[in-house]
mmCIF file of C-alpha atoms in Angstrom:
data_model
loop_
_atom_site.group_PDB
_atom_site.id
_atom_site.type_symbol
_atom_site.label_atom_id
_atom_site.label_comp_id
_atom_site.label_asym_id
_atom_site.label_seq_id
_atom_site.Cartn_x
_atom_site.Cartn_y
_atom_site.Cartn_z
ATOM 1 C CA UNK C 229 93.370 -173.260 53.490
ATOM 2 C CA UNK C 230 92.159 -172.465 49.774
ATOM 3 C CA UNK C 231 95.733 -173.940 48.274
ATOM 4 C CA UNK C 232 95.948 -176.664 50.881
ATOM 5 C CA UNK C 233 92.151 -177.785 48.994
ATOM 6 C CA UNK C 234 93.862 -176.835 45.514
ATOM 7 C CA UNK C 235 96.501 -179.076 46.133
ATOM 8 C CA UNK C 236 94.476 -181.877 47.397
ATOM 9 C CA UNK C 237 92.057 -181.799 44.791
ATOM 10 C CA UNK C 238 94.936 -182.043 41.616
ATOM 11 C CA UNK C 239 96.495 -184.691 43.486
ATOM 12 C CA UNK C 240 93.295 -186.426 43.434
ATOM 13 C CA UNK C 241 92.577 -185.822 39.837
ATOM 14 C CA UNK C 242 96.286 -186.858 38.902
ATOM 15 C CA UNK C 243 95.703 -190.286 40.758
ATOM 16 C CA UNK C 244 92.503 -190.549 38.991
ATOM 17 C CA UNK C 245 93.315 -190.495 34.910
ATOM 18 C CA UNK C 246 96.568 -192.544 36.321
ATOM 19 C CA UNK C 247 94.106 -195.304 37.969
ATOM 20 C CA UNK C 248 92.075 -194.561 34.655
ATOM 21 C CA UNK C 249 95.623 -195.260 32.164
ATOM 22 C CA UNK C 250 96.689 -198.600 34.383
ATOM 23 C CA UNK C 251 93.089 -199.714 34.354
ATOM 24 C CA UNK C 252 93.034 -199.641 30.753
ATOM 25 C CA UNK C 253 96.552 -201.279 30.352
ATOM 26 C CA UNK C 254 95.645 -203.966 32.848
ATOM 27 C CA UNK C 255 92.222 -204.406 30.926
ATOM 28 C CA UNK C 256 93.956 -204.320 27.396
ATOM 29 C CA UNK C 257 96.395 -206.713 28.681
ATOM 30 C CA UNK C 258 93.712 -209.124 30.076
ATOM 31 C CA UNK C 259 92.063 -209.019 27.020
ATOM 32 C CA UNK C 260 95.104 -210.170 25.041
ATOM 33 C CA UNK C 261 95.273 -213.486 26.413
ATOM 34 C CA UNK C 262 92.239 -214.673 24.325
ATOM 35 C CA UNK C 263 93.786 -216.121 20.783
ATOM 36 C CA UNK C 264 90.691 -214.857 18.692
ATOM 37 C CA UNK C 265 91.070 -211.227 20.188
ATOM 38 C CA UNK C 266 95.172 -211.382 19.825
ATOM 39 C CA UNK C 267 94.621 -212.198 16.217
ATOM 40 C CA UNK C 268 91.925 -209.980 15.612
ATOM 41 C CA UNK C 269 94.211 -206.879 16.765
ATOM 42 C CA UNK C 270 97.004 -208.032 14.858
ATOM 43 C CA UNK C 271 95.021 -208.078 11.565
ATOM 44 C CA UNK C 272 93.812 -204.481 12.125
ATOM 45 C CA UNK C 273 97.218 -203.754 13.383
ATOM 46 C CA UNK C 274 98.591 -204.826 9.986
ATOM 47 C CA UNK C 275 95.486 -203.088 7.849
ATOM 48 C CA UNK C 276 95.990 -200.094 9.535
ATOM 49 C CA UNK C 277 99.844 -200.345 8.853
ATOM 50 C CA UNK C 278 98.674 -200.775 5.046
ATOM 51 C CA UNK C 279 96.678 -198.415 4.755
ATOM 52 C CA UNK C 280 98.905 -195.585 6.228
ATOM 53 C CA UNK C 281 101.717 -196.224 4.150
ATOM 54 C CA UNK C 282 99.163 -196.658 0.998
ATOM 55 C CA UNK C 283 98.172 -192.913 1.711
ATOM 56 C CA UNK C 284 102.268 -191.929 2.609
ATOM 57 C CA UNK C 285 103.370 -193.554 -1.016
ATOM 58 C CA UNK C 286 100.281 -191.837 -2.807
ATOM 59 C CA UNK C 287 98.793 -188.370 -1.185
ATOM 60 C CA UNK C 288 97.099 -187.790 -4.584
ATOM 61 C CA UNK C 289 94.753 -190.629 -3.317
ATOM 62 C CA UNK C 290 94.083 -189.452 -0.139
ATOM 63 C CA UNK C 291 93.232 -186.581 -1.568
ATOM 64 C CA UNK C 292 90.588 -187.759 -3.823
ATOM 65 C CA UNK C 293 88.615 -189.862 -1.374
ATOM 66 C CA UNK C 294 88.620 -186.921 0.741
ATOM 67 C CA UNK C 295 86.986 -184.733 -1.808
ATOM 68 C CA UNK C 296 84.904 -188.302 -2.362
ATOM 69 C CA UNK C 297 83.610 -188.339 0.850
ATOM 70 C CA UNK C 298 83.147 -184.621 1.129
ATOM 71 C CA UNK C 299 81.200 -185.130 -1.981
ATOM 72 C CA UNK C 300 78.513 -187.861 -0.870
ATOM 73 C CA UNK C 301 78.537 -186.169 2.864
ATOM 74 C CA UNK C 302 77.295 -182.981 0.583
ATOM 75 C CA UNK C 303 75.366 -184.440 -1.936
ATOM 76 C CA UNK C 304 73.195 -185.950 1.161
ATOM 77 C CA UNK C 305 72.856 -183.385 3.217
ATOM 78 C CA UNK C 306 71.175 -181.703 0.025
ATOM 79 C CA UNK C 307 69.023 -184.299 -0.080
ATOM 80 C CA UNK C 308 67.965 -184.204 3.202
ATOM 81 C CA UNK C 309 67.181 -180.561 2.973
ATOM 82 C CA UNK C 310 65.231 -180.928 0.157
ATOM 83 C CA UNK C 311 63.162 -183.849 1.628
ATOM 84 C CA UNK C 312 63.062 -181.661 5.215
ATOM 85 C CA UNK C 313 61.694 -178.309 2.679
ATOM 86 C CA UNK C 314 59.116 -180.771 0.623
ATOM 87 C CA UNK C 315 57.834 -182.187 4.086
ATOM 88 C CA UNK C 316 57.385 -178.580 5.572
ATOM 89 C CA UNK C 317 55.541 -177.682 2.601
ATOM 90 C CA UNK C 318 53.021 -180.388 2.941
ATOM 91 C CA UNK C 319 52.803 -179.788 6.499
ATOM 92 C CA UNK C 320 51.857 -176.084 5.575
ATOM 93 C CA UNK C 321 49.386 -177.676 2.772
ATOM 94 C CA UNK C 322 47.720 -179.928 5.842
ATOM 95 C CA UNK C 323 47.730 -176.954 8.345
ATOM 96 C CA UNK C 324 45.970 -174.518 5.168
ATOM 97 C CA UNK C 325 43.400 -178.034 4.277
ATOM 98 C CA UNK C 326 43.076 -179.185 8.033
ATOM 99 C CA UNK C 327 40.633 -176.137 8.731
ATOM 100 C CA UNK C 328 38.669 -176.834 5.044
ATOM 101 C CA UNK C 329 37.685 -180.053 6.245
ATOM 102 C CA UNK C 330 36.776 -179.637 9.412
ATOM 103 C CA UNK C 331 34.473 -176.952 8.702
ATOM 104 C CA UNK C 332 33.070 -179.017 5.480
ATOM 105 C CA UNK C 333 32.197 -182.341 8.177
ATOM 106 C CA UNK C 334 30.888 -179.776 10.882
ATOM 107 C CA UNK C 335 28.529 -178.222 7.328
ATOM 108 C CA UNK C 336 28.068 -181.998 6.794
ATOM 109 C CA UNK C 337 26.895 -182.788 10.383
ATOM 110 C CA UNK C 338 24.507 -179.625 10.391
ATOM 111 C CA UNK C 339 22.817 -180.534 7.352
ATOM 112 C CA UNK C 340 22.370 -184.150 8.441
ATOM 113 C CA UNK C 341 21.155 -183.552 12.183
ATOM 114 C CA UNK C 342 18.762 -180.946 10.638
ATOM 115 C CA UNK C 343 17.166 -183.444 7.956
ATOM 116 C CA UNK C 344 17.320 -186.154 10.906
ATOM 117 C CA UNK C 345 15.189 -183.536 13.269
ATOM 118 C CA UNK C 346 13.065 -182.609 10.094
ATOM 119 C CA UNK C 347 12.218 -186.431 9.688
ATOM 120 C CA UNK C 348 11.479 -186.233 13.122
ATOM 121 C CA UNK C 349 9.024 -183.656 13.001
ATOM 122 C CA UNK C 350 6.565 -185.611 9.772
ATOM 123 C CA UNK C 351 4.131 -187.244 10.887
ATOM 124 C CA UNK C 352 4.139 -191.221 10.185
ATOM 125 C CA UNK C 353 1.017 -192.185 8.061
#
């Protein structure tokens, strides 16, 4: 019974990614009727086609934007870590201040309730 459900179930997945391929072909091939679309995929086509045999002819190149990119990719993720550290830092500078103020506007609020209720307490003349 176990291989009978096996057997069913890959047949089922099989039929799946091949409805999945055709639907893609039919949908590709759709899409190709449209002029703008036609010409649009035969200009990256033909850049791609460029490009590929630019980097065939001349591996030194591809080479060096490689180690480019690597470069900037590098160069800003050590940027980001330093902004991430200098953020954490101030956060640790607000968490260290955070408990200097409040304490200072509670002193504040003390002293100025207590004047208010020593006003209070005069008498008017």
């Amino acid at each position: 019974m176990t291989d009978l459900r096996n057997s069913y179930n890959e047949r089922k997945k099989s039929k799946l990614w091949k409805g999945i391929l055709f639907g893609a072909l039919a949908g590709a091939a759709v899409t190709m009727l449209d002029k703008h679309t036609r010409e649009t995929m035969m200009e990256s086509c033909k850049n791609g086609y460029r490009t590929t045999k630019d980097f065939v002819q001349n591996p030194d190149r591809l080479l060096e934007d490689l180690k480019e990119t690597s470069n900037k990719i590098r160069s800003s993720i050590e940027s980001i870590s330093d902004d991430v550290s200098f953020i954490s830092g101030k956060v640790e500078e607000f968490k260290e201040v955070t408990p200097q103020v409040v304490n200072a506007v509670k002193e504040t609020k003390d002293a100025i309730v207590e004047n208010h209720s020593e006003s209070n307490k005069e008498p008017v003349s």
